Coordinates of C-alpha atoms and ligand atoms in Angstrom, one line a residue:
X17 CA -30.4 -42.8 -53.7
X18 CA -30.4 -42.6 -57.5
X19 CA -33.4 -43.1 -59.8
X20 CA -31.3 -45.0 -62.3
X21 CA -27.7 -45.9 -62.7
X22 CA -26.2 -44.3 -65.8
X23 CA -24.2 -46.0 -68.5
X24 CA -21.0 -44.3 -69.9
X25 CA -21.6 -40.5 -70.1
X26 CA -21.6 -40.7 -73.9
X27 CA -24.7 -42.8 -74.2
X28 CA -28.1 -42.3 -72.6
X29 CA -28.6 -44.3 -69.4
X30 CA -31.2 -47.0 -69.2
X31 CA -34.0 -45.5 -67.2
X32 CA -35.1 -47.7 -64.5
X33 CA -38.2 -46.0 -63.0
X34 CA -38.5 -48.0 -59.8
X35 CA -40.7 -45.4 -58.2
X36 CA -43.9 -45.2 -60.1
X37 CA -45.2 -43.0 -57.3
X38 CA -44.3 -39.6 -58.8
X39 CA -45.3 -37.8 -55.6
X40 CA -41.9 -38.9 -54.3
X41 CA -40.3 -36.1 -56.2
X42 CA -42.2 -32.9 -55.3
X43 CA -38.9 -30.9 -55.6
X44 CA -38.1 -32.3 -59.0
X45 CA -35.6 -34.5 -60.8
X46 CA -32.1 -33.7 -62.1
X47 CA -29.8 -35.4 -64.6
X48 CA -26.1 -35.3 -64.2
X49 CA -23.1 -37.5 -64.8
X50 CA -25.3 -40.0 -66.6
X51 CA -27.8 -40.4 -63.8
X52 CA -31.3 -39.2 -62.9
X53 CA -31.4 -38.0 -59.3
X54 CA -33.9 -36.4 -56.9
X55 CA -33.2 -32.7 -56.8
X56 CA -31.7 -32.8 -53.3
X57 CA -28.9 -35.1 -54.5
X58 CA -27.9 -33.1 -57.6
X59 CA -24.6 -31.5 -56.6
X60 CA -21.8 -29.8 -58.6
X61 CA -18.1 -29.9 -57.7
X62 CA -16.8 -26.7 -56.2
X63 CA -13.9 -27.0 -58.7
X64 CA -16.2 -26.7 -61.7
X65 CA -15.5 -23.4 -63.5
X66 CA -19.2 -23.0 -63.9
X67 CA -19.2 -22.4 -60.2
X68 CA -15.8 -20.7 -59.8
X69 CA -15.9 -18.4 -62.8
X70 CA -19.6 -18.3 -64.0
X71 CA -18.1 -20.1 -67.0
X72 CA -21.4 -21.7 -68.2
X73 CA -24.4 -21.2 -70.4
X74 CA -27.9 -22.5 -69.8
X75 CA -31.5 -22.3 -70.9
X76 CA -34.8 -22.6 -69.3
X77 CA -37.9 -23.9 -70.9
X78 CA -41.2 -24.4 -69.2
X79 CA -43.8 -27.1 -69.2
X80 CA -47.5 -26.2 -68.9
X81 CA -50.3 -28.8 -68.7
X82 CA -47.9 -31.6 -69.6
X83 CA -46.4 -29.8 -72.7
X84 CA -43.1 -28.1 -73.4
X85 CA -43.6 -24.5 -74.7
X86 CA -41.4 -23.6 -77.7
X87 CA -38.8 -26.2 -76.8
X88 CA -37.1 -25.9 -80.2
X89 CA -36.4 -22.2 -79.7
X90 CA -34.8 -22.9 -76.3
X91 CA -32.6 -25.7 -77.7
X92 CA -31.5 -23.4 -80.6
X93 CA -30.4 -20.7 -78.2
X94 CA -28.7 -23.3 -75.9
X95 CA -26.7 -24.8 -78.8
X96 CA -25.8 -21.4 -80.2
X97 CA -24.5 -20.3 -76.8
X98 CA -22.4 -23.5 -76.4
X99 CA -20.9 -22.9 -79.8
X100 CA -20.0 -19.3 -79.1
X101 CA -18.4 -20.4 -75.8
X102 CA -16.6 -23.3 -77.6
X103 CA -18.2 -25.9 -75.4
X104 CA -18.9 -29.4 -76.5
X105 CA -21.1 -32.1 -75.0
X106 CA -21.3 -35.8 -75.6
X107 CA -25.0 -35.6 -76.2
X108 CA -26.9 -34.9 -79.4
X109 CA -29.8 -32.4 -79.6
X110 CA -32.2 -35.4 -79.7
X111 CA -30.6 -37.0 -76.7
X112 CA -30.8 -33.7 -74.7
X113 CA -34.5 -33.4 -75.6
X114 CA -35.0 -36.9 -74.3
X115 CA -33.2 -36.2 -71.1
X116 CA -35.3 -33.1 -70.5
X117 CA -38.6 -34.9 -71.0
X118 CA -37.4 -37.8 -68.9
X119 CA -36.6 -35.4 -66.0
X120 CA -40.2 -34.0 -66.3
X121 CA -41.8 -37.4 -66.7
X122 CA -39.9 -38.8 -63.7
X123 CA -40.8 -35.8 -61.6
X124 CA -44.5 -36.2 -62.5
X125 CA -45.0 -32.5 -62.6
X126 CA -47.5 -31.2 -65.2
X127 CA -46.2 -27.6 -65.0
X128 CA -42.5 -27.3 -64.5
X129 CA -39.4 -25.1 -65.0
X130 CA -36.8 -27.1 -66.9
X131 CA -33.2 -26.0 -67.0
X132 CA -30.4 -27.3 -69.2
X133 CA -26.9 -26.2 -68.3
X134 CA -23.4 -26.6 -69.8
X135 CA -20.5 -25.7 -67.6
X136 CA -16.9 -25.5 -68.6
X137 CA -16.2 -28.3 -66.1
X138 CA -12.6 -28.6 -65.1
X139 CA -9.3 -30.0 -66.3
X140 CA -8.3 -33.4 -64.9
X141 CA -4.7 -32.1 -64.8
X142 CA -5.7 -28.8 -63.1
X143 CA -4.6 -27.0 -66.3
X144 CA -5.8 -23.3 -66.4
X145 CA -6.3 -23.6 -70.2
X146 CA -10.1 -23.7 -70.9
X147 CA -9.4 -25.9 -74.0
X148 CA -8.4 -28.7 -71.6
X149 CA -11.6 -28.7 -69.6
X150 CA -14.2 -31.4 -69.8
X151 CA -17.5 -29.7 -70.3
X152 CA -20.4 -30.9 -68.1
X153 CA -24.1 -31.2 -68.8
X154 CA -26.7 -30.8 -66.1
X155 CA -30.5 -30.7 -66.5
X156 CA -33.3 -30.5 -64.0
X157 CA -37.1 -30.2 -63.8
X158 CA -38.6 -28.4 -60.8
X159 CA -42.1 -27.0 -60.1
X160 CA -43.0 -24.0 -62.2
X161 CA -42.2 -20.6 -60.7
X162 CA -43.1 -17.1 -61.8
X163 CA -41.5 -13.6 -61.4
X164 CA -44.8 -12.2 -60.4
X165 CA -47.2 -13.7 -57.9
X166 CA -51.0 -14.0 -58.3
X167 CA -51.8 -10.6 -56.7
X168 CA -49.1 -8.9 -58.8
X169 CA -50.4 -10.5 -62.0
X170 CA -53.9 -9.0 -61.2
X171 CA -52.8 -5.5 -60.2
X172 CA -49.5 -5.1 -62.0
X173 CA -46.0 -5.0 -60.7
X174 CA -44.3 -2.0 -59.1
X175 CA -40.8 -1.6 -60.7
X176 CA -37.9 0.7 -59.8
X177 CA -35.3 1.7 -62.4
X178 CA -31.9 1.2 -60.9
X179 CA -28.8 3.2 -62.0
X180 CA -26.9 -0.1 -62.2
X181 CA -25.5 -0.7 -65.7
X182 CA -26.0 -4.1 -67.3
X183 CA -22.7 -5.7 -68.1
X184 CA -21.6 -4.4 -71.6
X185 CA -22.3 -6.6 -74.6
X186 CA -18.6 -5.9 -75.5
X187 CA -17.8 -7.9 -72.3
X188 CA -20.4 -10.7 -72.5
X189 CA -22.5 -11.4 -75.5
X190 CA -26.0 -11.1 -74.1
X191 CA -27.4 -13.6 -76.6
X192 CA -25.4 -16.3 -74.7
X193 CA -27.7 -17.0 -71.7
X194 CA -25.4 -16.7 -68.7
X195 CA -25.2 -16.4 -65.0
X196 CA -23.5 -13.0 -64.9
X197 CA -26.2 -11.6 -62.5
X198 CA -24.3 -9.4 -60.0
X199 CA -25.7 -6.3 -61.8
X200 CA -29.2 -7.7 -61.9
X201 CA -29.1 -8.7 -58.2
X202 CA -27.7 -5.2 -57.2
X203 CA -30.7 -3.8 -59.2
X204 CA -33.0 -5.9 -57.1
X205 CA -31.6 -4.6 -53.8
X206 CA -31.8 -1.0 -55.1
X207 CA -35.5 -1.7 -56.0
X208 CA -36.3 -3.2 -52.6
X209 CA -34.6 -0.2 -50.9
X210 CA -36.9 2.0 -52.9
X211 CA -40.0 0.1 -51.9
X212 CA -40.5 -1.5 -55.3
X213 CA -41.0 -5.2 -56.1
X214 CA -38.5 -5.7 -58.8
X215 CA -36.0 -3.8 -61.0
X216 CA -35.0 -2.8 -64.4
X217 CA -31.4 -1.9 -65.0
X218 CA -29.9 0.3 -67.8
X219 CA -27.5 -0.2 -70.6
X220 CA -24.2 1.6 -71.1
X221 CA -26.1 4.6 -72.8
X222 CA -28.5 4.9 -69.8
X223 CA -31.4 3.4 -71.8
X224 CA -33.5 0.7 -70.3
X225 CA -32.0 -2.8 -70.7
X226 CA -33.7 -5.7 -68.8
X227 CA -34.4 -7.1 -65.3
X228 CA -33.5 -10.2 -63.3
X229 CA -34.7 -12.8 -65.7
X230 CA -37.1 -10.7 -67.9
X231 CA -37.4 -8.4 -70.8
X232 CA -39.7 -5.4 -70.9
X233 CA -42.2 -3.9 -73.4
X234 CA -43.9 -0.6 -73.7
X235 CA -47.2 0.1 -75.5
X236 CA -47.8 3.6 -76.7
X237 CA -50.7 4.5 -79.0
X238 CA -51.1 0.8 -79.8
X239 CA -47.4 0.4 -80.9
X240 CA -45.1 -2.0 -79.0
X241 CA -41.4 -1.4 -78.3
X242 CA -38.8 -3.4 -76.4
X243 CA -35.1 -2.6 -75.8
X244 CA -32.9 -4.0 -78.6
X245 CA -29.4 -3.5 -77.0
X246 CA -27.7 -5.1 -74.0
X247 CA -30.5 -7.7 -73.5
X248 CA -31.0 -11.4 -73.7
X249 CA -33.2 -12.1 -76.8
X250 CA -35.8 -13.7 -74.7
X251 CA -38.0 -16.5 -76.1
X252 CA -41.1 -15.0 -74.5
X253 CA -40.1 -11.6 -76.1
X254 CA -39.9 -13.5 -79.4
X255 CA -43.4 -15.0 -78.6
X256 CA -44.7 -11.5 -78.1
X257 CA -43.4 -10.5 -81.6
X258 CA -45.0 -13.6 -83.1
X259 CA -48.3 -12.9 -81.3
X260 CA -48.2 -9.3 -82.5
X261 CA -47.9 -10.5 -86.1
X262 CA -50.9 -12.6 -85.6
X263 CA -52.9 -9.8 -84.0
X264 CA -51.7 -7.2 -86.6
X265 CA -50.0 -5.1 -83.9
X266 CA -46.7 -3.2 -84.6
X267 CA -43.8 -4.3 -82.4
X268 CA -40.1 -3.6 -82.8
X269 CA -36.8 -3.6 -80.8
X270 CA -34.9 -0.3 -80.3
X271 CA -33.8 2.2 -77.6
X272 CA -36.3 2.9 -74.8
X273 CA -35.3 5.6 -72.4
X274 CA -36.5 6.2 -68.8
X275 CA -39.1 8.9 -69.8
X276 CA -40.5 6.8 -72.7
X277 CA -41.0 3.9 -70.3
X278 CA -42.8 6.0 -67.7
X279 CA -45.0 7.8 -70.3
X280 CA -46.2 4.5 -71.9
X281 CA -49.9 3.6 -71.9
X282 CA -49.0 0.1 -70.9
X283 CA -45.8 -1.7 -69.7
X284 CA -45.3 -5.4 -69.3
X285 CA -42.4 -7.8 -68.7
X286 CA -41.8 -11.1 -70.3
X287 CA -40.1 -14.3 -69.0
X288 CA -40.3 -18.1 -69.3
X289 CA -40.9 -17.8 -65.5
X290 CA -44.4 -16.3 -65.7
X291 CA -45.0 -15.3 -69.3
X292 CA -46.4 -11.8 -69.9
X293 CA -46.7 -9.9 -66.7
X294 CA -48.2 -6.4 -66.3
X295 CA -46.4 -3.4 -64.7
X296 CA -48.6 -0.5 -63.4
X297 CA -46.0 1.6 -61.5
X298 CA -42.5 2.6 -62.3
X299 CA -40.6 4.5 -59.6
X300 CA -43.3 7.1 -58.6
X301 CA -45.0 7.1 -62.0
X302 CA -48.4 5.4 -62.5
X303 CA -48.5 3.7 -65.9
X304 CA -51.6 4.6 -67.9
X305 CA -54.6 4.6 -65.6
X306 CA -52.8 2.4 -63.1
X307 CA -54.7 -0.8 -64.2
X308 CA -53.6 -3.7 -66.4
X309 CA -54.1 -2.4 -70.0
X310 CA -56.2 -4.0 -72.9
X311 CA -53.2 -4.8 -75.1
X312 CA -51.4 -6.6 -72.2
X313 CA -54.5 -8.6 -71.5
X314 CA -55.1 -9.5 -75.1
X315 CA -51.5 -10.7 -75.6
X316 CA -51.5 -12.6 -72.2
X317 CA -54.8 -14.5 -73.2
X318 CA -53.4 -15.5 -76.6
X319 CA -50.0 -16.4 -75.0
X320 CA -51.6 -18.9 -72.7
X321 CA -54.0 -20.3 -75.4
X322 CA -50.9 -21.1 -77.5
X323 CA -49.8 -23.6 -74.8
X324 CA -52.2 -26.1 -76.2
X325 CA -51.3 -25.5 -79.8
X326 CA -49.0 -28.2 -81.3
X327 CA -47.3 -25.6 -83.4
X328 CA -46.1 -23.9 -80.2
X329 CA -45.8 -26.8 -77.8
X330 CA -44.8 -30.5 -77.5
X331 CA -46.6 -33.2 -75.5
X332 CA -44.5 -35.0 -72.8
X333 CA -45.0 -38.8 -72.5
X334 CA -45.5 -39.4 -68.8
X335 CA -45.3 -43.0 -67.9
Ligands
PLP3 N1 -33.2 -11.5 -69.6 C1 -32.5 -12.3 -68.8 C2 -31.2 -11.7 -68.2 C3 -32.9 -13.6 -68.5 O1 -32.1 -14.3 -67.6 C4 -34.1 -14.1 -69.0 C5 -34.6 -15.4 -68.6 O2 -34.2 -16.0 -67.7 C6 -34.9 -13.2 -69.8 C7 -34.4 -12.0 -70.1 C8 -36.2 -13.7 -70.4 O3 -35.9 -14.7 -71.4 P1 -37.0 -15.8 -71.7 O4 -38.2 -15.2 -72.2 O5 -36.3 -16.7 -72.8 O6 -37.2 -16.6 -70.5

């Protein structure tokens, strides 16, 4: 059953919200092929190159207390990624923003994880030339999820450093948010085998890169550092830079090696899925005094306060 029948894919569908009872969509709402659908009905063709070749880009923005957080930065990154991949959609930026907020409003969720995806699609004539493909837009809003659970947020995560190398930026531009995750997933299995909860993997020079859906920061003598090479420039990472400016803390991007990571006073990871999350153990090394540190706490508090600030967030019109 669809929530609304779409018009032609080039124009926004008329939204016919027949189900004012939002509790009907606890698993969220998706938009694809001009229609809003319950999550369970949003299905992609197995012939889509997004599925067959990971030929896709995407972005994820979150909603907290009924407000998008830094939506403009996520839309900027999404559109830049599509441009670099030479993908085109029949929707304008304003229309995509409207689709995303409609997914959230129809779902009824006040905190949500909202994904926008552009896949290469496929060619109607089965041509192997990517220029002939009809690109496809998919969006969905599902309940908010976090990399770290409540207990891990209180005591800090235990991370293992895997020897797995993140795909080279010469192969895939990491600024294009992508689904090339086989290295990250291998890192996770390495970490589980080592008894840790999640993983960081390394770049081609054996410096620390990033983890499965997150960036990492160190704090040493009050100065913050995050890897600058072979990482997705995360929006939460950018938020940390912005918060540091406000708090008069020094923060920069550059090489971080394994020893520097383990010798830090504090370590935390950053992701749209959970925000700023503390790390208190890396391999066998206890970080600082083994407790969540004061800089991590200060940044986390300010990060969550910004969720109500109109300069950082946008109200969603629930109907
Ligand atoms: N690195 C990778 C590989 C990611 O997939 C993500 C987010 O999913 C991040 C870092 C964190 O980025 P953001 O803060 O924009 O969520």
